[in-house]
XYZ file of C-alpha atoms in Angstrom:
370
model
C 23.887 -11.194 6.928
C 22.597 -12.063 3.431
C 19.543 -10.316 2.063
C 16.663 -12.289 0.579
C 14.728 -10.240 -1.958
C 11.070 -10.792 -2.799
C 10.703 -8.377 -5.719
C 7.761 -9.651 -7.740
C 6.740 -6.063 -8.484
C 5.170 -7.626 -6.783
C -7.259 -4.711 15.785
C -8.000 -2.368 17.627
C -6.312 1.017 17.597
C -5.284 3.302 20.430
C -4.010 6.850 20.044
C -0.668 7.863 21.457
C -0.741 10.274 24.365
C 1.724 12.319 26.324
C 1.449 10.066 29.354
C 4.212 7.956 30.829
C 2.992 4.915 28.956
C 3.102 6.287 25.398
C 5.414 8.190 23.056
C 4.796 11.929 22.892
C 4.438 12.481 19.141
C 0.905 11.223 18.558
C 0.959 12.227 14.899
C 3.909 9.950 14.226
C 2.682 6.836 16.042
C -0.108 4.353 15.472
C -0.802 1.286 17.579
C -2.627 -1.812 16.368
C -3.342 -5.204 17.844
C -5.273 -8.137 16.472
C -5.872 -9.509 13.004
C -6.489 -7.200 10.085
C -8.374 -7.930 6.847
C -6.800 -6.930 3.561
C -7.581 -3.261 2.927
C -8.356 -1.964 -0.606
C -4.706 -1.435 -1.671
C -4.003 -5.147 -1.121
C -7.024 -6.615 -2.879
C -6.834 -7.845 -6.452
C -6.454 -10.999 -8.492
C -3.510 -9.937 -10.660
C -0.437 -12.146 -10.638
C 1.654 -9.562 -8.788
C -0.900 -9.201 -5.989
C -1.360 -12.933 -5.594
C 2.422 -13.250 -5.356
C 2.619 -10.377 -2.859
C -0.016 -11.885 -0.564
C 1.735 -15.259 -0.720
C 5.029 -13.593 0.202
C 3.372 -11.774 3.105
C 2.142 -15.106 4.450
C 5.587 -16.673 4.246
C 7.377 -13.668 5.714
C 4.880 -13.467 8.602
C 5.977 -16.891 9.817
C 9.539 -15.759 10.568
C 10.948 -13.028 12.809
C 13.568 -11.529 10.488
C 13.624 -7.784 9.750
C 11.849 -6.796 6.535
C 12.643 -3.851 4.257
C 9.515 -2.912 2.291
C 10.088 -0.937 -0.897
C 7.390 0.809 -2.890
C 6.212 4.101 -4.309
C 4.216 6.581 -2.270
C 0.608 5.460 -1.883
C 1.244 1.870 -2.958
C 0.336 0.428 0.468
C 3.666 -0.174 2.227
C 2.244 0.358 5.719
C -0.681 -1.946 4.971
C 1.792 -4.613 3.869
C 3.626 -4.189 7.176
C 0.344 -4.433 9.100
C -0.566 -7.601 7.201
C 2.811 -9.168 8.034
C 2.252 -8.341 11.702
C -1.387 -9.509 11.717
C -0.530 -12.896 10.206
C 2.455 -13.538 12.468
C 2.989 -14.842 15.981
C 3.017 -11.263 17.346
C -0.481 -10.385 16.094
C -1.917 -9.994 19.616
C 0.866 -7.559 20.573
C 1.260 -3.901 19.581
C 1.985 -2.715 16.065
C 3.628 0.705 16.092
C 4.139 2.712 12.890
C 6.315 5.812 12.904
C 7.214 8.118 10.049
C 10.873 8.838 10.640
C 10.672 12.058 8.654
C 7.933 13.444 10.929
C 10.063 13.571 14.085
C 12.315 16.606 14.690
C 15.936 15.512 14.880
C 16.348 17.034 18.344
C 13.564 14.816 19.722
C 14.404 11.584 17.923
C 16.324 9.877 20.715
C 13.602 10.615 23.267
C 10.867 9.459 20.881
C 12.562 6.193 19.977
C 14.039 5.259 23.354
C 12.050 7.278 25.921
C 13.308 9.841 28.395
C 13.683 10.499 32.107
C 12.312 13.639 33.812
C 14.603 16.591 33.196
C 16.409 14.914 30.295
C 15.763 18.036 28.225
C 13.882 21.295 28.579
C 10.184 20.539 28.953
C 10.663 16.874 29.892
C 8.722 17.008 33.160
C 7.638 13.361 33.208
C 9.148 10.014 32.379
C 8.090 8.743 28.983
C 8.474 5.428 27.239
C 9.752 5.383 23.693
C 8.539 3.686 20.562
C 10.663 0.609 21.207
C 9.165 0.131 24.674
C 5.650 0.748 23.331
C 6.160 -1.921 20.656
C 7.661 -4.477 23.088
C 6.535 -7.960 22.090
C 5.130 -6.698 18.790
C 6.310 -4.989 15.637
C 7.771 -1.544 14.929
C 7.465 -0.081 11.435
C 10.073 2.551 10.603
C 8.461 4.288 7.646
C 10.754 6.423 5.474
C 13.660 4.977 7.462
C 16.113 6.420 4.951
C 15.180 9.885 6.258
C 16.957 9.161 9.555
C 20.080 11.292 10.069
C 23.371 9.414 10.311
C 23.678 10.254 14.014
C 20.378 8.482 14.728
C 21.302 5.580 12.471
C 24.259 4.826 14.765
C 21.990 4.708 17.828
C 19.438 2.546 16.028
C 22.156 0.109 14.963
C 23.260 -0.312 18.580
C 19.709 -1.125 19.691
C 19.282 -3.689 16.922
C 22.570 -5.346 17.840
C 22.055 -5.443 21.600
C 18.231 -5.552 21.773
C 18.387 -3.083 24.624
C 17.541 0.615 24.898
C 18.503 3.323 27.358
C 16.143 6.218 27.987
C 17.489 9.687 27.386
C 18.829 10.851 30.736
C 18.718 7.302 32.125
C 21.533 5.205 33.581
C 20.391 1.642 32.847
C 19.437 -0.356 29.785
C 16.085 -2.062 29.218
C 15.616 -5.225 27.168
C 13.221 -4.902 24.228
C 11.726 -7.612 22.038
C 10.557 -6.018 18.800
C 10.300 -7.179 15.207
C 11.624 -4.430 12.967
C 9.875 -3.604 9.715
C 11.005 -0.644 7.659
C 9.777 1.064 4.512
C 11.241 3.344 1.877
C 10.308 4.525 -1.585
C 13.579 3.914 -3.404
C 15.073 1.082 -1.373
C 17.878 1.315 1.167
C 20.614 0.256 -1.255
C 20.321 3.597 -3.034
C 20.991 5.441 0.230
C 24.051 3.276 0.870
C 25.385 4.078 -2.607
C 24.756 7.796 -2.034
C 26.487 7.746 1.359
C 23.356 8.820 3.251
C 22.589 5.423 4.793
C 24.993 3.322 6.828
C 25.964 0.043 5.209
C 26.085 -1.823 8.527
C 22.537 -0.684 9.333
C 21.478 -1.678 5.820
C 22.599 -5.260 6.459
C 20.655 -5.305 9.738
C 17.412 -4.042 8.204
C 17.505 -5.504 4.703
C 17.470 -9.179 5.694
C 14.299 -9.657 3.618
C 13.372 -7.148 0.929
C 9.773 -6.999 -0.256
C 8.680 -4.912 -3.246
C 5.135 -3.503 -3.384
C 3.929 -3.046 -6.984
C 2.778 0.318 -8.274
C -0.838 0.625 -9.417
C 0.234 0.967 -13.061
C 1.758 -2.528 -12.760
C -1.588 -4.038 -11.714
C -4.195 -2.339 -13.898
C -6.101 -5.612 -14.048
C -7.101 -4.911 -10.421
C -8.779 -1.565 -11.169
C -12.299 -2.970 -11.180
C -12.013 -4.804 -7.869
C -10.141 -1.856 -6.325
C -12.942 0.533 -7.272
C -15.485 -1.922 -5.896
C -13.599 -2.220 -2.584
C -13.097 1.534 -2.233
C -16.692 2.450 -3.101
C -18.387 -0.402 -1.211
C -18.877 1.522 2.082
C -19.939 4.740 0.319
C -23.318 5.851 -0.967
C -22.737 5.275 -4.682
C -25.530 4.781 -7.202
C -23.312 3.808 -10.109
C -20.348 4.313 -12.416
C -20.472 5.438 -16.012
C -18.762 2.692 -18.057
C -16.138 5.070 -19.444
C -14.857 5.653 -15.897
C -12.831 2.431 -15.762
C -11.383 3.196 -19.184
C -10.328 6.674 -18.061
C -8.825 5.320 -14.852
C -6.989 2.607 -16.778
C -5.477 5.217 -19.099
C -4.034 7.273 -16.227
C -0.589 6.482 -14.788
C -1.506 7.194 -11.111
C 1.829 8.457 -9.745
C 0.170 8.498 -6.313
C -0.936 4.876 -6.724
C -3.890 3.441 -4.764
C -3.986 6.403 -2.383
C -4.469 8.701 -5.371
C -7.155 6.377 -6.757
C -9.019 6.634 -3.440
C -8.755 10.435 -3.546
C -9.911 10.572 -7.173
C -12.978 8.448 -6.428
C -13.752 10.447 -3.277
C -13.593 13.689 -5.250
C -15.666 12.241 -8.079
C -18.304 11.094 -5.615
C -18.603 14.628 -4.256
C -19.467 15.874 -7.757
C -21.543 12.856 -8.776
C -24.943 13.653 -10.259
C -27.451 11.466 -8.477
C -24.658 9.392 -7.015
C -23.425 8.280 -10.457
C -19.690 8.850 -10.949
C -18.813 10.192 -14.399
C -15.530 10.728 -16.232
C -15.852 14.505 -15.886
C -16.112 14.138 -12.125
C -12.815 12.277 -11.870
C -10.807 15.462 -12.384
C -7.866 13.614 -13.931
C -5.108 15.627 -15.659
C -5.731 16.474 -19.299
C -4.794 14.308 -22.216
C -1.065 13.640 -22.344
C -0.501 14.399 -18.650
C 0.389 11.230 -16.823
C -1.458 8.968 -19.215
C -0.483 5.347 -19.717
C -0.619 3.694 -23.149
C -3.986 1.975 -22.706
C -6.835 2.363 -25.188
C -10.342 3.290 -23.968
C -12.994 0.613 -23.589
C -15.453 0.254 -26.448
C -18.941 1.696 -25.970
C -22.002 -0.494 -26.291
C -23.411 1.890 -28.903
C -22.206 5.148 -30.497
C -22.837 7.981 -28.088
C -24.420 5.707 -25.527
C -23.230 5.664 -21.933
C -24.124 2.609 -19.894
C -24.396 2.883 -16.135
C -23.466 0.522 -13.362
C -25.941 -0.040 -10.557
C -24.439 -1.199 -7.311
C -26.290 -3.983 -5.444
C -29.618 -2.889 -4.018
C -29.623 0.517 -5.726
C -31.379 1.845 -8.802
C -30.047 4.300 -11.368
C -32.496 6.484 -13.242
C -31.670 7.720 -16.711
C -31.834 6.874 -20.379
C -29.350 3.996 -20.108
C -30.351 0.810 -18.347
C -28.501 -0.074 -15.156
C -26.624 -3.339 -14.867
C -25.432 -5.324 -11.820
C -21.900 -4.641 -10.617
C -20.697 -8.189 -11.326
C -21.976 -8.025 -14.912
C -20.445 -4.602 -15.460
C -17.057 -5.668 -14.099
C -17.166 -8.837 -16.208
C -17.830 -6.781 -19.325
C -15.161 -4.224 -18.396
C -12.635 -6.998 -17.771
C -13.484 -8.574 -21.108
C -13.080 -5.242 -22.897
C -9.687 -4.586 -21.295
C -8.411 -8.050 -22.217
C -9.638 -7.752 -25.814
C -7.958 -4.360 -26.166
C -4.719 -5.564 -24.595
C -4.658 -8.527 -26.976
C -5.308 -6.249 -29.931
C -2.549 -3.864 -28.856
C -0.169 -6.798 -28.489
C -1.299 -8.214 -31.855
C -2.546 -11.248 -29.964
C 0.882 -12.027 -28.532
C -0.350 -13.491 -25.243
C 2.851 -12.935 -23.254
C 2.924 -9.215 -24.133
C -0.782 -8.818 -23.438
C -0.414 -10.578 -20.081
C 2.452 -8.261 -19.092
C 0.370 -5.202 -19.973
C -2.524 -6.516 -17.882
C -0.296 -7.496 -14.945
C -1.319 -11.144 -15.003
C 0.362 -14.399 -15.984
C -0.069 -16.059 -19.382
C -1.844 -18.924 -17.642
C -4.309 -16.507 -16.030
C -4.844 -14.787 -19.370
C -5.628 -18.122 -21.024
C -8.099 -18.961 -18.237
C -9.815 -15.568 -18.474
C -10.070 -15.851 -22.254
C -11.859 -19.175 -21.847
C -14.104 -17.880 -19.053
C -15.026 -14.712 -20.949
C -15.322 -16.491 -24.336
C -12.593 -14.440 -25.996
C -11.338 -15.981 -29.207
C -8.352 -14.954 -31.262
C -9.137 -13.966 -34.872
C -8.397 -16.592 -37.442
C -5.379 -15.887 -39.658
């Protein structure tokens, strides 16, 4: 079956239990029903995120398997949840399982269920992940961690749409949309001989790439706003966005959330400063982005979130005004670095040339006269 690649680098929850109606590894399973809003990792106005959200909407309308590829912390599971929430199966279960979290000896029972006495300690009948996800979607996270022996069994289920419980004698029909996720993509496992090619063709019908945070630095401001919105934050020092924009974030949005959470714990009066970020020292994981210009030598402006006041020498400014100024600064610096070559500046910012032109007009940014 041909693979269609979308690579624009671009509910209520119930816990699993050890009862007959749920899989036994609660840590490896999450169940969701109902519509889901876009969580912080999926917000942003950059070209790659607009393309990703458009692709999610199109993919949600079909029932084909989807292979989601992206770095750790980039939001692969949230992409899978969004596909499920926007599709025809939204009212049915969404089950997410990390394939690397299940001991190999228990994999068959976890995926397909088991009968009493199927193995030592199996005192009760249990349903598997496929039965729990019946009618909905099953996300196989880190699917390339599955051993070859389990890949064969998974392939059979995908071909026949039926499962047999461990220790059972009859097959059960299952109706599940399969979503899978990996960091490097399944093709690499096929080339290395660790992933079956026939299973690859079953799972990789549609490939969707989730961009890394360093590919969407233009979203930093709105990401920080979304992450900090539910927290008790008085403000951000203006150099914070510059410092964040200069860091490569190998852990992507998850690392950004952790950095802001840590910084908030050390914030003086609820104002997050550069020192509180705890980023690696200069030269360690830094991206080639210049710092934002200060409003005055030695001065440090502060951002006041809506409804809150910041006390100090520098005057507070509304969040929208601060983000507008920060966005303007980043665009001016990107243009300067690119010597006002708009295509290069747009690539650095993670937006299209058309968006860059619009933002330059909106923010009254003019190119210097020759």
